[in-house]
mmCIF file of C-alpha atoms in Angstrom:
data_model
loop_
_atom_site.group_PDB
_atom_site.id
_atom_site.type_symbol
_atom_site.label_atom_id
_atom_site.label_comp_id
_atom_site.label_asym_id
_atom_site.label_seq_id
_atom_site.Cartn_x
_atom_site.Cartn_y
_atom_site.Cartn_z
ATOM 1 C CA UNK A 140 -0.042 -0.620 -0.150
ATOM 2 C CA UNK A 141 2.089 3.253 -1.195
ATOM 3 C CA UNK A 142 1.390 5.773 1.275
ATOM 4 C CA UNK A 143 0.904 9.041 0.175
ATOM 5 C CA UNK A 144 -0.301 10.905 3.090
ATOM 6 C CA UNK A 145 0.227 10.122 7.475
ATOM 7 C CA UNK A 146 -1.133 11.224 9.984
ATOM 8 C CA UNK A 147 0.272 10.810 13.530
ATOM 9 C CA UNK A 148 -1.381 10.520 16.674
ATOM 10 C CA UNK A 149 1.378 10.570 19.695
ATOM 11 C CA UNK A 150 1.804 10.190 23.804
ATOM 12 C CA UNK A 151 3.311 13.712 23.810
ATOM 13 C CA UNK A 152 4.295 13.156 27.473
ATOM 14 C CA UNK A 153 6.172 10.149 26.691
ATOM 15 C CA UNK A 154 9.436 10.860 25.624
ATOM 16 C CA UNK A 155 10.170 7.411 23.345
ATOM 17 C CA UNK A 156 6.695 8.143 22.002
ATOM 18 C CA UNK A 157 8.250 11.904 20.744
ATOM 19 C CA UNK A 158 11.216 10.683 19.797
ATOM 20 C CA UNK A 159 9.410 7.812 17.440
ATOM 21 C CA UNK A 160 7.353 9.882 15.963
ATOM 22 C CA UNK A 161 10.606 12.178 14.708
ATOM 23 C CA UNK A 162 11.648 9.157 13.174
ATOM 24 C CA UNK A 163 8.262 8.905 11.287
ATOM 25 C CA UNK A 164 8.427 12.497 10.696
ATOM 26 C CA UNK A 165 12.075 12.295 8.940
ATOM 27 C CA UNK A 166 11.029 8.947 7.150
ATOM 28 C CA UNK A 167 7.718 10.922 5.840
ATOM 29 C CA UNK A 168 10.469 13.860 4.391
ATOM 30 C CA UNK A 169 12.697 11.664 2.709
ATOM 31 C CA UNK A 170 10.373 10.383 0.658
ATOM 32 C CA UNK A 171 8.199 13.169 -0.092
ATOM 33 C CA UNK A 172 4.712 11.841 2.384
ATOM 34 C CA UNK A 173 2.945 14.511 3.982
ATOM 35 C CA UNK A 174 2.769 13.777 7.363
ATOM 36 C CA UNK A 175 -0.292 15.540 9.774
ATOM 37 C CA UNK A 176 -0.264 15.012 13.611
ATOM 38 C CA UNK A 177 -3.757 14.355 14.931
ATOM 39 C CA UNK A 178 -4.191 15.864 18.171
ATOM 40 C CA UNK A 179 -8.422 15.752 18.719
ATOM 41 C CA UNK A 180 -7.503 18.954 20.327
ATOM 42 C CA UNK A 181 -9.255 22.012 19.287
ATOM 43 C CA UNK A 182 -8.456 24.629 21.107
ATOM 44 C CA UNK A 183 -8.578 25.778 24.970
ATOM 45 C CA UNK A 184 -11.154 23.756 26.708
ATOM 46 C CA UNK A 185 -12.650 21.981 23.628
ATOM 47 C CA UNK A 186 -12.171 18.736 21.609
ATOM 48 C CA UNK A 187 -13.238 17.323 17.943
ATOM 49 C CA UNK A 188 -14.984 14.427 17.240
ATOM 50 C CA UNK A 189 -13.564 11.785 15.160
ATOM 51 C CA UNK A 190 -15.237 12.888 12.185
ATOM 52 C CA UNK A 191 -14.074 16.067 12.960
ATOM 53 C CA UNK A 192 -10.225 15.279 13.664
ATOM 54 C CA UNK A 193 -10.437 13.125 10.361
ATOM 55 C CA UNK A 194 -11.530 16.157 7.906
ATOM 56 C CA UNK A 195 -8.425 18.519 9.569
ATOM 57 C CA UNK A 196 -5.919 15.534 9.256
ATOM 58 C CA UNK A 197 -7.203 15.652 5.535
ATOM 59 C CA UNK A 198 -8.393 11.298 5.336
ATOM 60 C CA UNK A 199 -4.760 10.504 5.271
ATOM 61 C CA UNK A 200 -3.704 6.520 3.684
ATOM 62 C CA UNK A 201 -2.586 5.492 7.275
ATOM 63 C CA UNK A 202 -2.342 6.271 10.745
ATOM 64 C CA UNK A 203 0.316 5.653 12.853
ATOM 65 C CA UNK A 204 -0.314 5.906 17.151
ATOM 66 C CA UNK A 205 2.788 6.631 19.578
ATOM 67 C CA UNK A 206 1.566 5.223 23.217
ATOM 68 C CA UNK A 207 0.089 2.749 24.548
ATOM 69 C CA UNK A 208 -3.722 1.198 24.305
ATOM 70 C CA UNK A 209 -5.285 4.988 25.080
ATOM 71 C CA UNK A 210 -3.384 6.962 22.260
ATOM 72 C CA UNK A 211 -3.956 4.006 20.096
ATOM 73 C CA UNK A 212 -7.238 4.235 20.752
ATOM 74 C CA UNK A 213 -7.881 7.410 19.740
ATOM 75 C CA UNK A 214 -6.054 6.863 16.484
ATOM 76 C CA UNK A 215 -8.562 4.096 16.042
ATOM 77 C CA UNK A 216 -12.113 6.092 16.710
ATOM 78 C CA UNK A 217 -10.422 8.283 14.061
ATOM 79 C CA UNK A 218 -9.168 5.554 11.097
ATOM 80 C CA UNK A 219 -12.372 3.671 11.125
ATOM 81 C CA UNK A 220 -14.078 6.437 10.367
ATOM 82 C CA UNK A 221 -13.461 6.051 6.698
ATOM 83 C CA UNK A 222 -11.860 2.690 7.336
ATOM 84 C CA UNK A 223 -8.105 3.626 6.854
ATOM 85 C CA UNK A 224 -5.349 1.476 8.379
ATOM 86 C CA UNK A 225 -3.658 1.749 11.744
ATOM 87 C CA UNK A 226 -0.174 1.238 12.488
ATOM 88 C CA UNK A 227 -0.004 0.614 16.384
ATOM 89 C CA UNK A 228 4.212 1.363 18.070
ATOM 90 C CA UNK A 229 4.827 -0.248 21.217
ATOM 91 C CA UNK A 230 6.596 1.564 24.095
ATOM 92 C CA UNK A 231 7.023 -1.522 25.728
ATOM 93 C CA UNK A 232 4.301 -1.149 28.019
ATOM 94 C CA UNK A 233 1.479 -3.636 29.326
ATOM 95 C CA UNK A 234 -1.147 -3.445 26.842
ATOM 96 C CA UNK A 235 -2.750 -5.900 23.791
ATOM 97 C CA UNK A 236 -3.226 -3.482 20.854
ATOM 98 C CA UNK A 237 0.012 -1.949 19.791
ATOM 99 C CA UNK A 238 2.486 -4.303 18.451
ATOM 100 C CA UNK A 239 5.780 -3.039 16.219
ATOM 101 C CA UNK A 240 8.180 -1.848 18.631
ATOM 102 C CA UNK A 241 9.506 1.758 18.858
ATOM 103 C CA UNK A 242 12.793 0.711 17.660
ATOM 104 C CA UNK A 243 11.528 -0.688 14.411
ATOM 105 C CA UNK A 244 8.851 1.967 12.697
ATOM 106 C CA UNK A 245 10.825 2.585 10.292
ATOM 107 C CA UNK A 246 11.169 -0.678 8.933
ATOM 108 C CA UNK A 247 7.827 -1.127 9.286
ATOM 109 C CA UNK A 248 7.012 1.869 7.505
ATOM 110 C CA UNK A 249 9.223 0.508 4.621
ATOM 111 C CA UNK A 250 6.903 -2.654 4.712
ATOM 112 C CA UNK A 251 3.439 -0.956 4.573
ATOM 113 C CA UNK A 252 4.788 1.762 1.949
ATOM 114 C CA UNK A 253 6.128 -1.829 -0.370
ATOM 115 C CA UNK A 254 3.332 -3.474 0.463
ATOM 116 C CA UNK A 255 4.947 -6.488 2.358
ATOM 117 C CA UNK A 256 2.261 -5.764 5.464
ATOM 118 C CA UNK A 257 -0.715 -7.830 6.216
ATOM 119 C CA UNK A 258 -4.154 -6.163 7.193
ATOM 120 C CA UNK A 259 -5.775 -7.693 10.247
ATOM 121 C CA UNK A 260 -9.537 -6.478 10.860
ATOM 122 C CA UNK A 261 -11.201 -6.790 14.157
ATOM 123 C CA UNK A 262 -14.648 -6.035 15.307
ATOM 124 C CA UNK A 263 -16.189 -2.729 16.066
ATOM 125 C CA UNK A 264 -19.088 -1.733 17.969
ATOM 126 C CA UNK A 265 -21.602 0.923 17.426
ATOM 127 C CA UNK A 266 -25.157 2.049 19.427
ATOM 128 C CA UNK A 267 -28.380 3.475 18.405
ATOM 129 C CA UNK A 268 -30.086 5.302 21.383
ATOM 130 C CA UNK A 269 -33.614 6.322 22.327
ATOM 131 C CA UNK A 270 -32.552 10.439 22.549
ATOM 132 C CA UNK A 271 -29.369 11.881 21.391
ATOM 133 C CA UNK A 272 -26.719 11.599 24.287
ATOM 134 C CA UNK A 273 -25.540 14.416 25.854
ATOM 135 C CA UNK A 274 -23.481 16.063 28.724
ATOM 136 C CA UNK A 275 -25.215 17.888 31.290
ATOM 137 C CA UNK A 276 -22.157 20.723 32.868
ATOM 138 C CA UNK A 277 -22.606 19.533 36.014
ATOM 139 C CA UNK A 278 -21.616 15.759 35.534
ATOM 140 C CA UNK A 279 -18.748 16.666 33.176
ATOM 141 C CA UNK A 280 -16.038 17.945 35.822
ATOM 142 C CA UNK A 281 -17.159 14.809 37.621
ATOM 143 C CA UNK A 282 -17.053 12.201 34.966
ATOM 144 C CA UNK A 283 -13.615 13.743 33.247
ATOM 145 C CA UNK A 284 -12.285 14.577 36.383
ATOM 146 C CA UNK A 285 -8.204 14.726 35.564
ATOM 147 C CA UNK A 286 -8.576 14.370 31.724
ATOM 148 C CA UNK A 287 -9.871 17.718 31.018
ATOM 149 C CA UNK A 288 -12.919 18.417 28.572
ATOM 150 C CA UNK A 289 -14.821 15.414 27.443
ATOM 151 C CA UNK A 290 -15.789 14.541 23.728
ATOM 152 C CA UNK A 291 -18.589 16.558 22.108
ATOM 153 C CA UNK A 292 -21.493 14.108 22.480
ATOM 154 C CA UNK A 293 -21.500 12.008 19.089
ATOM 155 C CA UNK A 294 -24.110 13.247 16.622
ATOM 156 C CA UNK A 295 -26.964 11.171 14.880
ATOM 157 C CA UNK A 296 -25.370 9.462 11.872
ATOM 158 C CA UNK A 297 -27.264 10.590 8.674
ATOM 159 C CA UNK A 298 -30.085 9.285 7.303
ATOM 160 C CA UNK A 299 -31.252 6.914 10.373
ATOM 161 C CA UNK A 300 -34.474 6.135 11.208
ATOM 162 C CA UNK A 301 -35.805 7.252 14.916
ATOM 163 C CA UNK A 302 -38.438 4.778 15.068
ATOM 164 C CA UNK A 303 -35.469 2.003 15.332
ATOM 165 C CA UNK A 304 -33.995 5.089 18.257
ATOM 166 C CA UNK A 305 -31.401 7.269 16.909
ATOM 167 C CA UNK A 306 -28.641 5.991 15.577
ATOM 168 C CA UNK A 307 -24.940 7.966 16.551
ATOM 169 C CA UNK A 308 -22.355 8.548 15.345
ATOM 170 C CA UNK A 309 -19.744 5.789 17.556
ATOM 171 C CA UNK A 310 -17.061 3.423 16.829
ATOM 172 C CA UNK A 311 -16.177 1.203 20.142
ATOM 173 C CA UNK A 312 -12.738 -1.000 19.857
ATOM 174 C CA UNK A 313 -13.035 -1.988 23.193
ATOM 175 C CA UNK A 314 -16.456 -1.422 25.252
ATOM 176 C CA UNK A 315 -19.298 0.352 25.675
ATOM 177 C CA UNK A 316 -20.412 0.724 29.498
ATOM 178 C CA UNK A 317 -23.548 2.023 31.376
ATOM 179 C CA UNK A 318 -21.918 3.047 34.852
ATOM 180 C CA UNK A 319 -23.812 4.181 37.796
ATOM 181 C CA UNK A 320 -22.722 8.345 38.832
ATOM 182 C CA UNK A 321 -23.701 8.415 42.889
ATOM 183 C CA UNK A 322 -21.464 6.441 44.895
ATOM 184 C CA UNK A 323 -23.601 5.180 47.221
ATOM 185 C CA UNK A 324 -26.190 4.364 44.558
ATOM 186 C CA UNK A 325 -25.908 1.622 41.872
ATOM 187 C CA UNK A 326 -28.161 1.746 38.594
ATOM 188 C CA UNK A 327 -30.671 0.295 37.507
ATOM 189 C CA UNK A 328 -30.912 -1.496 34.402
ATOM 190 C CA UNK A 329 -32.954 -4.230 32.095
ATOM 191 C CA UNK A 330 -30.620 -5.915 29.917
ATOM 192 C CA UNK A 331 -32.174 -7.315 26.672
ATOM 193 C CA UNK A 332 -30.132 -9.896 24.184
ATOM 194 C CA UNK A 333 -31.615 -10.330 20.861
ATOM 195 C CA UNK A 334 -34.699 -8.684 21.784
ATOM 196 C CA UNK A 335 -35.488 -10.583 24.608
ATOM 197 C CA UNK A 336 -35.492 -9.808 28.716
ATOM 198 C CA UNK A 337 -32.769 -11.647 29.873
ATOM 199 C CA UNK A 338 -32.544 -9.759 33.593
ATOM 200 C CA UNK A 339 -32.680 -7.023 35.725
ATOM 201 C CA UNK A 340 -29.184 -6.189 37.126
ATOM 202 C CA UNK A 341 -28.532 -3.754 40.446
ATOM 203 C CA UNK A 342 -24.930 -3.138 39.714
ATOM 204 C CA UNK A 343 -22.086 -0.395 39.421
ATOM 205 C CA UNK A 344 -21.977 -1.082 35.973
ATOM 206 C CA UNK A 345 -23.083 -2.712 32.938
ATOM 207 C CA UNK A 346 -20.006 -3.450 30.095
ATOM 208 C CA UNK A 347 -20.662 -4.580 26.594
ATOM 209 C CA UNK A 348 -17.405 -5.117 24.668
ATOM 210 C CA UNK A 349 -15.622 -7.253 21.486
ATOM 211 C CA UNK A 350 -13.563 -9.962 21.719
ATOM 212 C CA UNK A 351 -10.519 -6.822 21.616
ATOM 213 C CA UNK A 352 -12.044 -5.701 24.405
ATOM 214 C CA UNK A 353 -12.219 -8.763 26.522
ATOM 215 C CA UNK A 354 -8.513 -8.431 27.713
ATOM 216 C CA UNK A 355 -9.788 -4.604 29.101
ATOM 217 C CA UNK A 356 -12.617 -3.463 31.451
ATOM 218 C CA UNK A 357 -14.652 -6.548 30.992
ATOM 219 C CA UNK A 358 -11.257 -8.758 32.160
ATOM 220 C CA UNK A 359 -11.302 -6.834 35.336
ATOM 221 C CA UNK A 360 -14.353 -7.552 36.119
ATOM 222 C CA UNK A 361 -13.931 -11.059 35.805
ATOM 223 C CA UNK A 362 -15.184 -11.810 32.420
ATOM 224 C CA UNK A 363 -13.730 -14.398 29.753
ATOM 225 C CA UNK A 364 -10.477 -13.615 27.623
ATOM 226 C CA UNK A 365 -11.736 -14.380 23.648
ATOM 227 C CA UNK A 366 -9.415 -14.328 20.739
ATOM 228 C CA UNK A 367 -9.745 -11.163 18.857
ATOM 229 C CA UNK A 368 -10.677 -13.226 15.629
ATOM 230 C CA UNK A 369 -13.701 -13.354 16.869
ATOM 231 C CA UNK A 370 -17.224 -11.858 15.733
ATOM 232 C CA UNK A 371 -19.044 -12.130 19.135
ATOM 233 C CA UNK A 372 -20.353 -9.836 21.616
ATOM 234 C CA UNK A 373 -19.914 -9.725 24.803
ATOM 235 C CA UNK A 374 -22.095 -8.301 28.285
ATOM 236 C CA UNK A 375 -20.475 -8.673 32.040
ATOM 237 C CA UNK A 376 -22.004 -7.136 34.643
ATOM 238 C CA UNK A 377 -19.777 -5.393 36.870
ATOM 239 C CA UNK A 378 -20.490 -6.058 41.075
ATOM 240 C CA UNK A 379 -24.451 -7.126 40.202
ATOM 241 C CA UNK A 380 -26.044 -7.431 43.321
ATOM 242 C CA UNK A 381 -28.313 -10.848 42.463
ATOM 243 C CA UNK A 382 -26.814 -14.754 41.794
ATOM 244 C CA UNK A 383 -26.483 -14.661 38.249
ATOM 245 C CA UNK A 384 -23.094 -12.490 37.791
ATOM 246 C CA UNK A 385 -21.745 -14.159 35.199
ATOM 247 C CA UNK A 386 -20.776 -13.102 31.650
ATOM 248 C CA UNK A 387 -22.864 -13.909 28.423
ATOM 249 C CA UNK A 388 -21.683 -14.090 25.098
ATOM 250 C CA UNK A 389 -24.306 -13.383 22.298
ATOM 251 C CA UNK A 390 -23.261 -14.132 18.511
ATOM 252 C CA UNK A 391 -21.957 -10.688 16.912
ATOM 253 C CA UNK A 392 -25.500 -10.430 14.763
ATOM 254 C CA UNK A 393 -27.512 -9.973 18.306
ATOM 255 C CA UNK A 394 -27.994 -6.708 19.709
ATOM 256 C CA UNK A 395 -27.993 -5.796 23.316
ATOM 257 C CA UNK A 396 -30.193 -3.108 24.902
ATOM 258 C CA UNK A 397 -30.019 -1.344 28.236
ATOM 259 C CA UNK A 398 -32.365 0.377 29.863
ATOM 260 C CA UNK A 399 -32.257 2.419 32.733
ATOM 261 C CA UNK A 400 -35.235 1.567 35.313
ATOM 262 C CA UNK A 401 -37.674 4.030 36.669
ATOM 263 C CA UNK A 402 -36.262 3.621 40.020
ATOM 264 C CA UNK A 403 -32.704 3.938 38.783
ATOM 265 C CA UNK A 404 -30.396 7.246 39.319
ATOM 266 C CA UNK A 405 -28.931 8.786 36.355
ATOM 267 C CA UNK A 406 -26.228 6.904 34.500
ATOM 268 C CA UNK A 407 -23.053 7.346 32.751
ATOM 269 C CA UNK A 408 -22.084 6.246 29.432
ATOM 270 C CA UNK A 409 -18.611 5.754 28.228
ATOM 271 C CA UNK A 410 -17.483 4.653 24.821
ATOM 272 C CA UNK A 411 -13.575 2.967 25.132
ATOM 273 C CA UNK A 412 -13.304 4.847 28.344
ATOM 274 C CA UNK A 413 -14.531 8.253 27.245
ATOM 275 C CA UNK A 414 -17.327 9.308 29.133
ATOM 276 C CA UNK A 415 -20.002 10.480 25.993
ATOM 277 C CA UNK A 416 -23.658 11.213 27.367
ATOM 278 C CA UNK A 417 -25.830 11.010 30.439
ATOM 279 C CA UNK A 418 -28.811 8.095 30.743
ATOM 280 C CA UNK A 419 -32.040 9.408 32.528
ATOM 281 C CA UNK A 420 -34.825 6.863 33.860
ATOM 282 C CA UNK A 421 -36.515 5.683 31.274
ATOM 283 C CA UNK A 422 -33.839 6.169 28.625
ATOM 284 C CA UNK A 423 -32.146 3.464 26.621
ATOM 285 C CA UNK A 424 -29.174 2.038 24.440
ATOM 286 C CA UNK A 425 -28.813 -0.295 22.110
ATOM 287 C CA UNK A 426 -25.450 -1.945 21.378
ATOM 288 C CA UNK A 427 -25.045 -3.671 18.108
ATOM 289 C CA UNK A 428 -21.600 -4.875 15.950
ATOM 290 C CA UNK A 429 -20.915 -2.091 13.279
ATOM 291 C CA UNK A 430 -20.657 -2.897 9.755
ATOM 292 C CA UNK A 431 -17.293 -1.651 9.520
ATOM 293 C CA UNK A 432 -14.031 -3.441 11.043
ATOM 294 C CA UNK A 433 -11.178 -1.776 12.246
ATOM 295 C CA UNK A 434 -7.668 -2.230 9.914
ATOM 296 C CA UNK A 435 -4.847 -2.966 11.590
ATOM 297 C CA UNK A 436 -1.353 -3.326 10.074
ATOM 298 C CA UNK A 437 0.714 -6.370 11.233
ATOM 299 C CA UNK A 438 4.533 -7.238 9.562
ATOM 300 C CA UNK A 439 3.600 -10.902 10.603
ATOM 301 C CA UNK A 440 0.778 -13.171 11.952
ATOM 302 C CA UNK A 441 -0.356 -12.004 15.037
ATOM 303 C CA UNK A 442 0.214 -13.870 18.358
ATOM 304 C CA UNK A 443 -2.023 -12.996 20.891
ATOM 305 C CA UNK A 444 -1.737 -16.015 23.041
ATOM 306 C CA UNK A 445 1.561 -15.085 23.318
ATOM 307 C CA UNK A 446 0.913 -11.116 23.991
ATOM 308 C CA UNK A 447 -1.405 -12.668 26.650
ATOM 309 C CA UNK A 448 1.071 -14.799 28.497
ATOM 310 C CA UNK A 449 3.800 -12.011 28.462
ATOM 311 C CA UNK A 450 1.200 -9.436 29.681
ATOM 312 C CA UNK A 451 -0.882 -11.690 32.258
ATOM 313 C CA UNK A 452 3.086 -12.816 33.808
ATOM 314 C CA UNK A 453 1.594 -15.827 32.910
ATOM 315 C CA UNK A 454 5.924 -17.535 32.761
ATOM 316 C CA UNK A 455 5.230 -16.718 36.613
ATOM 317 C CA UNK A 456 3.350 -19.479 37.256
ATOM 318 C CA UNK A 457 4.590 -22.100 39.243
ATOM 319 C CA UNK A 458 4.076 -25.129 37.028
ATOM 320 C CA UNK A 459 5.703 -22.672 34.034
ATOM 321 C CA UNK A 460 9.047 -24.697 34.137
ATOM 322 C CA UNK A 461 7.314 -28.090 33.874
ATOM 323 C CA UNK A 462 6.929 -28.465 30.403
ATOM 324 C CA UNK A 463 9.952 -26.642 28.243
ATOM 325 C CA UNK A 464 9.196 -28.630 24.459
ATOM 326 C CA UNK A 465 7.345 -27.066 21.425
ATOM 327 C CA UNK A 466 3.871 -27.195 21.137
ATOM 328 C CA UNK A 467 2.018 -30.677 20.781
ATOM 329 C CA UNK A 468 -0.175 -30.582 17.314
ATOM 330 C CA UNK A 469 1.190 -27.862 15.508
ATOM 331 C CA UNK A 470 4.095 -27.523 13.175
ATOM 332 C CA UNK A 471 5.756 -31.060 13.565
ATOM 333 C CA UNK A 472 8.033 -32.164 10.868
ATOM 334 C CA UNK A 473 5.778 -34.357 8.582
ATOM 335 C CA UNK A 474 3.102 -32.863 6.148
ATOM 336 C CA UNK A 475 -0.081 -31.666 7.353
ATOM 337 C CA UNK A 476 -2.746 -33.984 7.902
ATOM 338 C CA UNK A 477 -6.112 -33.681 5.554
ATOM 339 C CA UNK A 478 -8.007 -33.178 9.060
ATOM 340 C CA UNK A 479 -6.228 -30.063 10.088
ATOM 341 C CA UNK A 480 -5.464 -28.422 6.485
ATOM 342 C CA UNK A 481 -8.792 -26.309 7.771
ATOM 343 C CA UNK A 482 -7.186 -24.700 11.034
ATOM 344 C CA UNK A 483 -5.544 -21.510 10.929
ATOM 345 C CA UNK A 484 -1.838 -22.925 11.914
ATOM 346 C CA UNK A 485 1.185 -20.811 12.668
ATOM 347 C CA UNK A 486 4.003 -20.546 9.928
ATOM 348 C CA UNK A 487 6.165 -22.584 10.220
ATOM 349 C CA UNK A 488 10.153 -22.092 11.971
ATOM 350 C CA UNK A 489 12.525 -20.429 9.825
ATOM 351 C CA UNK A 490 15.110 -23.165 8.816
#
């Protein structure tokens, strides 16, 4: 994929991200490739939406993020608007989304520019609601404490049919969360999956996540880890006051709706950790698989389970030393048998 214009999303508070970004700018300058910084800030006290930032950046061919998973998510919500590929540069911290080491960013850009990279698609979520989301002025400072101003409320998508709820311009790579606002009062929510009531929950929060987001907030709340290659919607309650406190995994074509019950207090809605609005009793949101995936740049087949092993420190388990052999079943010396040829096998080792 020849690059003609590149967008940069940089965590300016991390020196290694700043120096990596300078290497990217110099790489672009040597090849006469346009390079623009994507900041998502629009002056003091306001922020741009993903579409506004995309227009300001001039619709680049590739977005490069340098920072942690939070920085990557900033770039992802912009890239998904126009199906632009994202290259996440890893700075060596805990995270699952960035993979290219900062020391190899120029080699990665060479590979993308020469068409030697791969594209991995990740499922994303979008949302409908009973009404457009709003952020009351008395709530913004509380919800965004320590982060600066909130993103603007997501606008309705053009041409949406309000009889099905208002289609909102939302893209979530990890999760959409409904959670309580008052510390001493849980949120009460009716949860519907595929059009049927599952249960009414009183809980600290309710998470609807993608397989990618299964290792984020949902995992912290006790949810399972899913392969990011799956297409599924993960529902996980946070500290529910009921016997059934398990995660439910729905198919990607099964919508999940959350209605704030009349006796509940107000609830906050966040998208990938960013507060986007407040729900009153009687309001509802519907979370559905988005038709557009996020497109990630990969230089080699992704090693999700190796990353899971490293990030969760599974190498520290007492039984780790008991099995030092290579993985059974995968890539023995003989040819691939007929009954396993349909599987996604790792590439053969380099000779």
